[in-house]
Short mmCIF file of C-alpha atoms in Angstrom, two decimals:
data_model
loop_
_atom_site.label_atom_id
_atom_site.label_comp_id
_atom_site.label_asym_id
_atom_site.label_seq_id
_atom_site.Cartn_x
_atom_site.Cartn_y
_atom_site.Cartn_z
CA VAL K 1 173.32 144.27 94.26
CA ALA K 2 173.65 141.38 96.68
CA ASP K 3 170.07 141.78 97.90
CA ASN K 4 168.43 142.20 94.49
CA PRO K 5 170.60 140.98 91.61
CA ALA K 6 167.56 140.50 89.34
CA LEU K 7 166.82 144.24 89.46
CA VAL K 8 170.43 145.05 88.56
CA GLU K 9 170.32 142.58 85.67
CA TRP K 10 167.14 144.27 84.40
CA ALA K 11 168.93 147.65 84.50
CA VAL K 12 171.94 146.15 82.70
CA ARG K 13 169.83 144.75 79.86
CA ARG K 14 167.83 147.97 79.56
CA ARG K 15 170.94 150.13 79.33
CA PHE K 16 172.50 147.74 76.80
CA ASP K 17 169.38 147.86 74.62
CA GLN K 18 169.49 151.66 74.77
CA GLY K 19 173.10 151.69 73.61
CA GLN K 20 174.46 153.05 76.90
CA TYR K 21 177.42 150.69 76.86
CA GLU K 22 179.68 152.47 79.37
CA ARG K 23 176.86 152.60 81.93
CA THR K 24 176.01 148.98 81.12
CA ALA K 25 179.61 147.94 81.74
CA ARG K 26 179.71 149.64 85.15
CA ALA K 27 176.41 148.09 86.26
CA ALA K 28 177.39 144.66 84.91
CA GLU K 29 180.72 144.74 86.74
CA ALA K 30 178.93 145.71 89.95
CA LEU K 31 176.63 142.72 89.49
CA ALA K 32 179.55 140.37 88.83
CA GLU K 33 181.63 141.61 91.76
CA ASN K 34 178.88 141.73 94.38
CA ALA K 35 176.36 138.98 93.60
CA ARG K 36 176.41 136.04 96.00
CA GLU K 37 175.37 133.36 93.48
CA ALA K 38 177.67 132.17 90.71
CA SER K 39 174.88 132.36 88.13
CA TRP K 40 174.40 136.09 88.71
CA ARG K 41 178.16 136.66 88.62
CA GLN K 42 178.36 134.79 85.32
CA ILE K 43 175.57 136.93 83.87
CA GLY K 44 177.31 140.09 85.08
CA TRP K 45 180.67 139.18 83.56
CA HIS K 46 179.00 138.29 80.26
CA TRP K 47 177.26 141.66 79.96
CA ALA K 48 180.43 143.46 81.00
CA GLY K 49 182.14 141.68 78.10
CA ALA K 50 179.32 142.40 75.66
CA SER K 51 179.49 146.09 76.58
CA GLN K 52 183.24 146.23 76.01
CA THR K 53 182.75 144.49 72.64
CA GLN K 54 180.33 147.24 71.63
CA LEU K 55 182.85 149.86 72.80
CA GLY K 56 185.54 148.23 70.64
CA ASN K 57 187.65 147.06 73.59
CA ASP K 58 188.26 143.47 72.50
CA LYS K 59 190.98 142.77 75.08
CA ALA K 60 188.79 143.85 77.99
CA ALA K 61 185.82 141.97 76.50
CA THR K 62 187.86 138.77 76.28
CA GLU K 63 188.93 139.09 79.92
CA PHE K 64 185.30 139.46 81.04
CA TYR K 65 184.12 136.54 78.90
CA GLU K 66 186.90 134.43 80.44
CA LYS K 67 185.67 135.38 83.91
CA ALA K 68 182.12 134.46 82.88
CA VAL K 69 183.01 130.95 81.73
CA ALA K 70 185.18 130.42 84.82
CA GLU K 71 182.15 130.76 87.11
CA LYS K 72 180.66 127.45 88.29
CA ALA K 73 177.26 128.11 86.75
CA GLN K 74 175.26 127.09 83.70
CA THR K 75 173.42 130.12 82.37
CA ARG K 76 172.58 131.07 78.82
CA GLU K 77 174.99 133.96 79.17
CA GLY K 78 177.80 131.60 80.12
CA ALA K 79 177.25 129.59 76.94
CA GLU K 80 177.12 132.80 74.89
CA SER K 81 180.42 133.93 76.40
CA GLN K 82 182.00 130.58 75.48
CA LEU K 83 180.69 130.96 71.90
CA LEU K 84 182.11 134.47 71.62
CA LEU K 85 185.49 133.27 72.90
CA ALA K 86 185.39 130.38 70.39
CA GLY K 87 184.73 132.84 67.58
CA LEU K 88 187.73 134.93 68.63
CA GLU K 89 189.96 131.83 68.67
CA LEU K 90 188.74 130.86 65.20
CA LYS K 91 189.37 134.38 63.90
CA GLU K 92 192.96 134.18 65.18
CA GLY K 93 193.48 130.79 63.48
CA ARG K 94 193.78 128.85 66.75
CA PHE K 95 191.66 125.94 65.50
CA ALA K 96 192.28 123.45 68.33
CA LYS K 97 191.34 126.06 70.94
CA ALA K 98 188.30 127.14 68.93
CA GLU K 99 187.12 123.53 68.66
CA GLU K 100 187.59 123.07 72.40
CA ARG K 101 185.53 126.18 73.16
CA TYR K 102 182.73 125.34 70.72
CA ALA K 103 182.46 121.87 72.30
CA ALA K 104 182.36 123.47 75.77
CA ALA K 105 179.67 125.90 74.60
CA ALA K 106 177.53 123.02 73.31
CA GLN K 107 177.88 121.25 76.64
CA SER K 108 177.09 124.33 78.74
CA ALA K 109 174.04 125.30 76.64
CA SER K 110 171.99 122.61 78.34
CA GLY K 111 168.79 124.48 79.14
CA ASP K 112 165.55 124.17 77.19
CA ASP K 113 165.91 127.81 76.19
CA SER K 114 169.41 127.26 74.78
CA ALA K 115 168.83 124.93 71.81
CA ASP K 116 169.74 127.77 69.42
CA LEU K 117 173.08 128.18 71.19
CA ARG K 118 173.78 124.44 70.93
CA ALA K 119 173.00 124.61 67.20
CA ARG K 120 175.36 127.58 66.89
CA ALA K 121 178.07 125.66 68.72
CA TYR K 122 177.81 122.62 66.43
CA PHE K 123 177.82 124.98 63.44
CA GLY K 124 181.00 126.52 64.86
CA LEU K 125 182.63 123.09 64.98
CA GLY K 126 181.89 122.81 61.25
CA GLU K 127 183.35 126.26 60.58
CA THR K 128 186.47 125.38 62.55
CA ALA K 129 187.04 122.09 60.73
CA GLU K 130 186.48 123.82 57.38
CA ALA K 131 188.98 126.58 58.25
CA ALA K 132 191.50 123.88 59.24
CA GLY K 133 191.09 122.26 55.81
CA GLN K 134 189.22 119.19 57.12
CA VAL K 135 186.54 119.22 54.45
CA GLU K 136 184.70 115.95 55.11
CA ARG K 137 184.86 116.42 58.89
CA ALA K 138 183.41 119.90 58.49
CA ALA K 139 180.59 118.57 56.31
CA ARG K 140 179.70 115.96 58.94
CA HIS K 141 179.64 118.62 61.68
CA PHE K 142 177.29 120.73 59.55
CA MET K 143 175.10 117.67 58.95
CA SER K 144 174.92 117.08 62.71
CA VAL K 145 173.22 120.47 63.02
CA ALA K 146 170.54 119.29 60.59
CA VAL K 147 170.11 115.95 62.39
CA LEU K 148 169.89 117.40 65.90
CA PHE K 149 168.11 120.72 65.39
CA ASP K 150 165.26 122.34 63.55
CA ASP K 151 166.59 125.86 63.91
CA PRO K 152 165.33 128.32 61.27
CA GLU K 153 168.63 130.20 61.21
CA TRP K 154 171.36 127.60 61.62
CA THR K 155 169.90 124.39 60.12
CA PRO K 156 169.30 125.58 56.52
CA HIS K 157 172.70 127.31 56.53
CA ALA K 158 174.32 124.11 57.80
CA LEU K 159 172.68 121.96 55.10
CA PHE K 160 173.86 124.41 52.45
CA ARG K 161 177.44 124.42 53.74
CA ALA K 162 177.45 120.62 54.08
CA GLY K 163 176.33 120.25 50.47
CA LYS K 164 179.05 122.57 49.21
CA LEU K 165 181.72 120.71 51.16
CA PHE K 166 180.51 117.28 50.02
CA GLY K 167 180.74 118.64 46.47
CA GLN K 168 184.33 119.77 47.07
CA ALA K 169 185.16 116.30 48.41
CA GLY K 170 183.73 114.69 45.26
CA LYS K 171 180.85 113.09 47.18
CA LYS K 172 178.04 113.89 44.75
CA ALA K 173 175.46 111.56 46.35
CA GLU K 174 175.96 113.15 49.78
CA GLN K 175 175.78 116.62 48.25
CA ASP K 176 172.52 115.79 46.47
CA SER K 177 171.09 114.34 49.69
CA ALA K 178 171.99 117.40 51.77
CA TRP K 179 170.56 119.84 49.25
CA LYS K 180 167.43 117.73 48.73
CA GLU K 181 166.84 117.87 52.50
CA LEU K 182 167.45 121.63 52.44
CA ARG K 183 164.84 122.16 49.70
CA GLU K 184 162.30 119.92 51.42
CA ARG K 185 162.68 121.26 54.98
CA TYR K 186 163.36 124.93 54.25
CA PRO K 187 161.95 125.65 50.76
CA ASP K 188 161.57 129.37 51.49
CA SER K 189 165.08 129.91 52.84
CA SER K 190 167.63 131.98 50.92
CA PHE K 191 169.91 128.91 50.93
CA ALA K 192 167.31 126.71 49.20
CA ARG K 193 166.77 129.45 46.60
CA GLN K 194 170.52 129.62 46.03
CA VAL K 195 170.71 125.88 45.42
CA GLU K 196 167.82 126.13 42.94
CA GLU K 197 169.53 129.01 41.11
CA ASP K 198 172.82 127.13 40.90
CA ALA K 199 171.21 123.88 39.69
CA PRO K 200 171.97 123.05 36.03
#
């Protein structure tokens, strides 16, 4: 492992894709425990966590994701681990902790190949604020996704959610603006079609 971590990572990903989660977990842990560089250790801990998630072992998965984000590295897998931990915090109703983790995920997803993860993190901030009952704050977080990213998955969803929340807050002009942008930028998205169907 120490001499060729890239080969071990390839084996980990291959086993994961084949659904061999127990074998993936063992190989990923070996990578994490024996790699010299923090980036490889972070990748190993992430895949160990992902494998345990697939096996239904949420407690073990959380422990591995925590180890991944504790490594002094900035890999895509580290940001993904932070996102997964944020989602677990949100699910448990720990909104302050979820917000903290989503913000950390956005910061750690700094690579050119991680724009989708940054968009997901900002979207998560919107979800967290909405769950905490902060309607206008949530809408503004969702709008930040639309301002900062042109992501085919997260941006149209964010515009749709922002519009709904502006409507709930009685801000009709902001709702109309968000949904107009949604229809113009993503006319073929399911969210744009939903807005059209709901229009009087």
